[in-house]
mmCIF file with all atom_site columns, C-alpha atoms in Angstrom:
data_model
loop_
_atom_site.group_PDB
_atom_site.id
_atom_site.type_symbol
_atom_site.label_atom_id
_atom_site.label_alt_id
_atom_site.label_comp_id
_atom_site.label_asym_id
_atom_site.label_entity_id
_atom_site.label_seq_id
_atom_site.pdbx_PDB_ins_code
_atom_site.Cartn_x
_atom_site.Cartn_y
_atom_site.Cartn_z
_atom_site.occupancy
_atom_site.B_iso_or_equiv
_atom_site.pdbx_formal_charge
_atom_site.auth_seq_id
_atom_site.auth_comp_id
_atom_site.auth_asym_id
_atom_site.auth_atom_id
_atom_site.pdbx_PDB_model_num
ATOM 1   C CA . MET A 1 1   ? -0.003  0.096  -0.009  1.00 0.00 ? 1   MET A CA 1
ATOM 2   C CA . VAL A 1 2   ? 1.238   3.481  -0.907  1.00 0.00 ? 2   VAL A CA 1
ATOM 3   C CA . ILE A 1 3   ? 0.527   6.132  1.726   1.00 0.00 ? 3   ILE A CA 1
ATOM 4   C CA . ASP A 1 4   ? -0.612  9.391  0.156   1.00 0.00 ? 4   ASP A CA 1
ATOM 5   C CA . PHE A 1 5   ? 1.758   11.783 1.912   1.00 0.00 ? 5   PHE A CA 1
ATOM 6   C CA . LYS A 1 6   ? 0.083   14.738 0.456   1.00 0.00 ? 6   LYS A CA 1
ATOM 7   C CA . ASN A 1 7   ? -3.495  13.898 1.851   1.00 0.00 ? 7   ASN A CA 1
ATOM 8   C CA . ILE A 1 8   ? -3.044  12.446 5.300   1.00 0.00 ? 8   ILE A CA 1
ATOM 9   C CA . HIS A 1 9   ? -6.082  11.035 7.185   1.00 0.00 ? 9   HIS A CA 1
ATOM 10  C CA . LEU A 1 10  ? -4.450  9.955  10.277  1.00 0.00 ? 10  LEU A CA 1
ATOM 11  C CA . GLY A 1 11  ? -7.565  8.396  11.892  1.00 0.00 ? 11  GLY A CA 1
ATOM 12  C CA . SER A 1 12  ? -7.824  5.950  9.064   1.00 0.00 ? 12  SER A CA 1
ATOM 13  C CA . LEU A 1 13  ? -4.229  5.082  9.136   1.00 0.00 ? 13  LEU A CA 1
ATOM 14  C CA . ILE A 1 14  ? -4.378  4.367  12.766  1.00 0.00 ? 14  ILE A CA 1
ATOM 15  C CA . ASN A 1 15  ? -7.433  2.345  12.451  1.00 0.00 ? 15  ASN A CA 1
ATOM 16  C CA . GLN A 1 16  ? -5.817  0.309  9.553   1.00 0.00 ? 16  GLN A CA 1
ATOM 17  C CA . LEU A 1 17  ? -2.898  -0.544 11.739  1.00 0.00 ? 17  LEU A CA 1
ATOM 18  C CA . ILE A 1 18  ? -5.098  -1.521 14.681  1.00 0.00 ? 18  ILE A CA 1
ATOM 19  C CA . LYS A 1 19  ? -6.788  -4.069 12.318  1.00 0.00 ? 19  LYS A CA 1
ATOM 20  C CA . GLU A 1 20  ? -3.462  -5.254 10.911  1.00 0.00 ? 20  GLU A CA 1
ATOM 21  C CA . ARG A 1 21  ? -2.246  -5.748 14.324  1.00 0.00 ? 21  ARG A CA 1
ATOM 22  C CA . ASP A 1 22  ? -5.444  -7.646 15.298  1.00 0.00 ? 22  ASP A CA 1
ATOM 23  C CA . LEU A 1 23  ? -5.766  -5.588 18.512  1.00 0.00 ? 23  LEU A CA 1
ATOM 24  C CA . GLU A 1 24  ? -8.859  -5.937 20.608  1.00 0.00 ? 24  GLU A CA 1
ATOM 25  C CA . ILE A 1 25  ? -10.916 -2.622 20.684  1.00 0.00 ? 25  ILE A CA 1
ATOM 26  C CA . ASP A 1 26  ? -11.277 -3.064 24.526  1.00 0.00 ? 26  ASP A CA 1
ATOM 27  C CA . ARG A 1 27  ? -7.484  -3.129 24.813  1.00 0.00 ? 27  ARG A CA 1
ATOM 28  C CA . VAL A 1 28  ? -7.256  0.043  22.726  1.00 0.00 ? 28  VAL A CA 1
ATOM 29  C CA . CYS A 1 29  ? -9.940  1.673  24.631  1.00 0.00 ? 29  CYS A CA 1
ATOM 30  C CA . LYS A 1 30  ? -8.407  0.858  28.032  1.00 0.00 ? 30  LYS A CA 1
ATOM 31  C CA . PHE A 1 31  ? -4.992  2.194  26.948  1.00 0.00 ? 31  PHE A CA 1
ATOM 32  C CA . MET A 1 32  ? -6.462  5.465  25.429  1.00 0.00 ? 32  MET A CA 1
ATOM 33  C CA . LYS A 1 33  ? -8.877  5.798  28.343  1.00 0.00 ? 33  LYS A CA 1
ATOM 34  C CA . CYS A 1 34  ? -11.954 6.226  26.238  1.00 0.00 ? 34  CYS A CA 1
ATOM 35  C CA . THR A 1 35  ? -15.143 4.412  25.268  1.00 0.00 ? 35  THR A CA 1
ATOM 36  C CA . ASP A 1 36  ? -15.805 2.492  22.050  1.00 0.00 ? 36  ASP A CA 1
ATOM 37  C CA . GLU A 1 37  ? -17.821 5.433  20.812  1.00 0.00 ? 37  GLU A CA 1
ATOM 38  C CA . GLU A 1 38  ? -15.126 7.915  21.594  1.00 0.00 ? 38  GLU A CA 1
ATOM 39  C CA . LEU A 1 39  ? -12.423 5.705  19.905  1.00 0.00 ? 39  LEU A CA 1
ATOM 40  C CA . ALA A 1 40  ? -14.721 5.482  16.714  1.00 0.00 ? 40  ALA A CA 1
ATOM 41  C CA . ALA A 1 41  ? -15.020 9.210  16.678  1.00 0.00 ? 41  ALA A CA 1
ATOM 42  C CA . ILE A 1 42  ? -11.270 9.577  17.038  1.00 0.00 ? 42  ILE A CA 1
ATOM 43  C CA . LEU A 1 43  ? -10.516 7.219  14.269  1.00 0.00 ? 43  LEU A CA 1
ATOM 44  C CA . SER A 1 44  ? -12.962 8.961  11.928  1.00 0.00 ? 44  SER A CA 1
ATOM 45  C CA . ARG A 1 45  ? -11.042 12.305 12.239  1.00 0.00 ? 45  ARG A CA 1
ATOM 46  C CA . GLU A 1 46  ? -8.492  13.457 9.617   1.00 0.00 ? 46  GLU A CA 1
ATOM 47  C CA . PHE A 1 47  ? -6.317  15.310 12.161  1.00 0.00 ? 47  PHE A CA 1
ATOM 48  C CA . LEU A 1 48  ? -5.549  14.356 15.761  1.00 0.00 ? 48  LEU A CA 1
ATOM 49  C CA . GLU A 1 49  ? -4.020  16.239 18.722  1.00 0.00 ? 49  GLU A CA 1
ATOM 50  C CA . SER A 1 50  ? -0.360  15.552 19.297  1.00 0.00 ? 50  SER A CA 1
ATOM 51  C CA . ASN A 1 51  ? -0.989  13.838 22.608  1.00 0.00 ? 51  ASN A CA 1
ATOM 52  C CA . LEU A 1 52  ? -3.311  11.286 20.936  1.00 0.00 ? 52  LEU A CA 1
ATOM 53  C CA . ILE A 1 53  ? -0.770  10.679 18.060  1.00 0.00 ? 53  ILE A CA 1
ATOM 54  C CA . LEU A 1 54  ? 1.796   9.940  20.716  1.00 0.00 ? 54  LEU A CA 1
ATOM 55  C CA . LYS A 1 55  ? -0.417  7.581  22.662  1.00 0.00 ? 55  LYS A CA 1
ATOM 56  C CA . PHE A 1 56  ? -1.302  5.652  19.404  1.00 0.00 ? 56  PHE A CA 1
ATOM 57  C CA . SER A 1 57  ? 2.356   5.598  18.454  1.00 0.00 ? 57  SER A CA 1
ATOM 58  C CA . ILE A 1 58  ? 3.290   4.094  21.759  1.00 0.00 ? 58  ILE A CA 1
ATOM 59  C CA . LEU A 1 59  ? 0.511   1.599  21.688  1.00 0.00 ? 59  LEU A CA 1
ATOM 60  C CA . LEU A 1 60  ? 0.998   0.517  18.073  1.00 0.00 ? 60  LEU A CA 1
ATOM 61  C CA . GLU A 1 61  ? 4.714   0.880  18.230  1.00 0.00 ? 61  GLU A CA 1
ATOM 62  C CA . TYR A 1 62  ? 4.605   3.044  15.024  1.00 0.00 ? 62  TYR A CA 1
ATOM 63  C CA . ASP A 1 63  ? 5.914   6.465  14.672  1.00 0.00 ? 63  ASP A CA 1
ATOM 64  C CA . PHE A 1 64  ? 2.743   8.336  13.200  1.00 0.00 ? 64  PHE A CA 1
ATOM 65  C CA . PHE A 1 65  ? 4.684   11.690 13.513  1.00 0.00 ? 65  PHE A CA 1
ATOM 66  C CA . ARG A 1 66  ? 7.109   10.429 10.829  1.00 0.00 ? 66  ARG A CA 1
ATOM 67  C CA . ILE A 1 67  ? 4.181   10.566 8.264   1.00 0.00 ? 67  ILE A CA 1
ATOM 68  C CA . TYR A 1 68  ? 4.047   14.224 8.749   1.00 0.00 ? 68  TYR A CA 1
ATOM 69  C CA . SER A 1 69  ? 7.809   14.526 8.473   1.00 0.00 ? 69  SER A CA 1
ATOM 70  C CA . HIS A 1 70  ? 7.682   12.811 5.114   1.00 0.00 ? 70  HIS A CA 1
ATOM 71  C CA . HIS A 1 71  ? 4.923   15.186 4.017   1.00 0.00 ? 71  HIS A CA 1
ATOM 72  C CA . LEU A 1 72  ? 7.357   18.108 5.036   1.00 0.00 ? 72  LEU A CA 1
ATOM 73  C CA . ILE A 1 73  ? 10.239  16.562 3.092   1.00 0.00 ? 73  ILE A CA 1
ATOM 74  C CA . LEU A 1 74  ? 8.113   16.001 -0.068  1.00 0.00 ? 74  LEU A CA 1
ATOM 75  C CA . TYR A 1 75  ? 5.907   19.028 -0.124  1.00 0.00 ? 75  TYR A CA 1
ATOM 76  C CA . SER A 1 76  ? 7.547   21.891 1.722   1.00 0.00 ? 76  SER A CA 1
ATOM 77  C CA . PRO A 1 77  ? 9.555   24.605 -0.251  1.00 0.00 ? 77  PRO A CA 1
ATOM 78  C CA . PRO A 1 78  ? 13.362  24.191 -0.243  1.00 0.00 ? 78  PRO A CA 1
ATOM 79  C CA . SER A 1 79  ? 14.837  25.584 2.929   1.00 0.00 ? 79  SER A CA 1
ATOM 80  C CA . ASN A 1 80  ? 17.116  27.991 0.975   1.00 0.00 ? 80  ASN A CA 1
ATOM 81  C CA . MET A 1 81  ? 14.167  30.163 -0.235  1.00 0.00 ? 81  MET A CA 1
ATOM 82  C CA . SER A 1 82  ? 14.653  33.729 0.735   1.00 0.00 ? 82  SER A CA 1
ATOM 83  C CA . TYR A 1 83  ? 11.256  34.121 2.457   1.00 0.00 ? 83  TYR A CA 1
ATOM 84  C CA . ASN A 1 84  ? 12.355  31.230 4.881   1.00 0.00 ? 84  ASN A CA 1
ATOM 85  C CA . GLN A 1 85  ? 15.513  33.020 5.784   1.00 0.00 ? 85  GLN A CA 1
ATOM 86  C CA . ASN A 1 86  ? 15.511  34.505 9.374   1.00 0.00 ? 86  ASN A CA 1
ATOM 87  C CA . THR A 1 87  ? 18.627  36.064 11.021  1.00 0.00 ? 87  THR A CA 1
ATOM 88  C CA . ASN A 1 88  ? 17.506  35.025 14.409  1.00 0.00 ? 88  ASN A CA 1
ATOM 89  C CA . VAL A 1 89  ? 18.975  31.774 15.572  1.00 0.00 ? 89  VAL A CA 1
ATOM 90  C CA . SER A 1 90  ? 16.548  29.408 17.358  1.00 0.00 ? 90  SER A CA 1
ATOM 91  C CA . SER A 1 91  ? 17.428  27.398 20.368  1.00 0.00 ? 91  SER A CA 1
ATOM 92  C CA . LEU A 1 92  ? 15.302  24.609 18.962  1.00 0.00 ? 92  LEU A CA 1
ATOM 93  C CA . PRO A 1 93  ? 17.179  21.856 17.092  1.00 0.00 ? 93  PRO A CA 1
ATOM 94  C CA . GLN A 1 94  ? 17.660  22.432 13.445  1.00 0.00 ? 94  GLN A CA 1
ATOM 95  C CA . PHE A 1 95  ? 16.810  19.664 10.994  1.00 0.00 ? 95  PHE A CA 1
ATOM 96  C CA . LYS A 1 96  ? 18.060  19.195 7.429   1.00 0.00 ? 96  LYS A CA 1
ATOM 97  C CA . LYS A 1 97  ? 15.167  19.057 4.919   1.00 0.00 ? 97  LYS A CA 1
ATOM 98  C CA . ASN A 1 98  ? 17.043  16.959 2.576   1.00 0.00 ? 98  ASN A CA 1
ATOM 99  C CA . LEU A 1 99  ? 17.354  13.732 4.580   1.00 0.00 ? 99  LEU A CA 1
ATOM 100 C CA . TYR A 1 100 ? 15.616  11.062 2.639   1.00 0.00 ? 100 TYR A CA 1
ATOM 101 C CA . THR A 1 101 ? 14.477  8.035  4.556   1.00 0.00 ? 101 THR A CA 1
ATOM 102 C CA . LYS A 1 102 ? 14.209  4.515  3.059   1.00 0.00 ? 102 LYS A CA 1
ATOM 103 C CA . GLU A 1 103 ? 10.469  5.039  3.222   1.00 0.00 ? 103 GLU A CA 1
ATOM 104 C CA . ILE A 1 104 ? 10.633  8.151  1.166   1.00 0.00 ? 104 ILE A CA 1
ATOM 105 C CA . ILE A 1 105 ? 12.910  6.552  -1.407  1.00 0.00 ? 105 ILE A CA 1
ATOM 106 C CA . ASN A 1 106 ? 10.581  3.561  -1.776  1.00 0.00 ? 106 ASN A CA 1
ATOM 107 C CA . PHE A 1 107 ? 7.644   5.836  -2.093  1.00 0.00 ? 107 PHE A CA 1
ATOM 108 C CA . ILE A 1 108 ? 9.280   7.785  -4.889  1.00 0.00 ? 108 ILE A CA 1
ATOM 109 C CA . LEU A 1 109 ? 10.586  4.727  -6.704  1.00 0.00 ? 109 LEU A CA 1
ATOM 110 C CA . GLU A 1 110 ? 7.155   3.095  -6.555  1.00 0.00 ? 110 GLU A CA 1
ATOM 111 C CA . LEU A 1 111 ? 5.456   6.206  -8.029  1.00 0.00 ? 111 LEU A CA 1
ATOM 112 C CA . ILE A 1 112 ? 7.852   5.883  -10.967 1.00 0.00 ? 112 ILE A CA 1
ATOM 113 C CA . ASN A 1 113 ? 7.603   2.106  -11.211 1.00 0.00 ? 113 ASN A CA 1
ATOM 114 C CA . ILE A 1 114 ? 3.772   1.959  -11.322 1.00 0.00 ? 114 ILE A CA 1
ATOM 115 C CA . GLY A 1 115 ? 3.795   4.857  -13.897 1.00 0.00 ? 115 GLY A CA 1
ATOM 116 C CA . GLU A 1 116 ? 1.992   7.352  -11.696 1.00 0.00 ? 116 GLU A CA 1
ATOM 117 C CA . LYS A 1 117 ? 4.842   9.887  -12.146 1.00 0.00 ? 117 LYS A CA 1
ATOM 118 C CA . THR A 1 118 ? 7.663   10.126 -14.543 1.00 0.00 ? 118 THR A CA 1
ATOM 119 C CA . LYS A 1 119 ? 11.245  10.839 -13.497 1.00 0.00 ? 119 LYS A CA 1
ATOM 120 C CA . GLN A 1 120 ? 11.011  14.332 -14.700 1.00 0.00 ? 120 GLN A CA 1
ATOM 121 C CA . GLN A 1 121 ? 7.722   14.942 -12.765 1.00 0.00 ? 121 GLN A CA 1
ATOM 122 C CA . VAL A 1 122 ? 9.455   13.547 -9.512  1.00 0.00 ? 122 VAL A CA 1
ATOM 123 C CA . ILE A 1 123 ? 12.467  15.932 -10.016 1.00 0.00 ? 123 ILE A CA 1
ATOM 124 C CA . ASP A 1 124 ? 10.151  18.908 -10.661 1.00 0.00 ? 124 ASP A CA 1
ATOM 125 C CA . GLU A 1 125 ? 7.496   18.232 -8.013  1.00 0.00 ? 125 GLU A CA 1
ATOM 126 C CA . TYR A 1 126 ? 9.622   17.137 -5.176  1.00 0.00 ? 126 TYR A CA 1
ATOM 127 C CA . LYS A 1 127 ? 12.704  18.984 -5.985  1.00 0.00 ? 127 LYS A CA 1
ATOM 128 C CA . ILE A 1 128 ? 14.840  15.877 -5.915  1.00 0.00 ? 128 ILE A CA 1
ATOM 129 C CA . PRO A 1 129 ? 18.136  16.483 -7.712  1.00 0.00 ? 129 PRO A CA 1
ATOM 130 C CA . LYS A 1 130 ? 18.346  14.536 -10.846 1.00 0.00 ? 130 LYS A CA 1
ATOM 131 C CA . THR A 1 131 ? 21.625  12.791 -9.884  1.00 0.00 ? 131 THR A CA 1
ATOM 132 C CA . THR A 1 132 ? 20.062  11.762 -6.620  1.00 0.00 ? 132 THR A CA 1
ATOM 133 C CA . LEU A 1 133 ? 17.030  10.124 -8.238  1.00 0.00 ? 133 LEU A CA 1
ATOM 134 C CA . TYR A 1 134 ? 19.186  8.312  -10.753 1.00 0.00 ? 134 TYR A CA 1
ATOM 135 C CA . LYS A 1 135 ? 21.501  7.024  -7.909  1.00 0.00 ? 135 LYS A CA 1
ATOM 136 C CA . TRP A 1 136 ? 18.428  5.686  -6.209  1.00 0.00 ? 136 TRP A CA 1
ATOM 137 C CA . ILE A 1 137 ? 17.160  4.005  -9.295  1.00 0.00 ? 137 ILE A CA 1
ATOM 138 C CA . SER A 1 138 ? 20.460  2.363  -9.825  1.00 0.00 ? 138 SER A CA 1
ATOM 139 C CA . LYS A 1 139 ? 21.051  1.334  -6.213  1.00 0.00 ? 139 LYS A CA 1
ATOM 140 C CA . TYR A 1 140 ? 17.512  -0.006 -5.426  1.00 0.00 ? 140 TYR A CA 1
ATOM 141 C CA . LYS A 1 141 ? 16.596  -1.410 -8.933  1.00 0.00 ? 141 LYS A CA 1
ATOM 142 C CA . THR A 1 142 ? 16.529  -4.862 -7.480  1.00 0.00 ? 142 THR A CA 1
ATOM 143 C CA . GLU A 1 143 ? 14.272  -3.811 -4.739  1.00 0.00 ? 143 GLU A CA 1
ATOM 144 C CA . ILE A 1 144 ? 11.905  -2.133 -7.203  1.00 0.00 ? 144 ILE A CA 1
ATOM 145 C CA . HIS A 1 145 ? 11.073  -5.454 -8.813  1.00 0.00 ? 145 HIS A CA 1
ATOM 146 C CA . LYS A 1 146 ? 10.519  -6.930 -5.365  1.00 0.00 ? 146 LYS A CA 1
ATOM 147 C CA . ILE A 1 147 ? 7.766   -4.174 -4.723  1.00 0.00 ? 147 ILE A CA 1
ATOM 148 C CA . ASN A 1 148 ? 5.734   -5.671 -7.643  1.00 0.00 ? 148 ASN A CA 1
#
């Protein structure tokens, strides 16, 4: 399954993982300290509060925050844009935008492999350097065939 990193419906993704892990609803409700009805309402929502995301991440042993990180990597403007420049230095940790995880690489290569996007579309839309994309294709070409 390919996650649509552009249109994230977190409730349905969490619900899907609960079903895949074959967790009892009673156990989930007990952990989340909610009723069946409240859980159903939470899982129907597209967006969740960070404390709920954290609890589901712990319960399901899956980093749901990383889905949003992938969205930022794929869809936010490059960090060197002039309107993003600020002379004030923050005390918060600084993260590099161009750190591509294995999941992102697989996502991009699968889009190309299934014909949803061309190489040029990937380069243009996601601002991935041409040399980087071609290195991925060369490096992971055996894995691309395993995906299908």
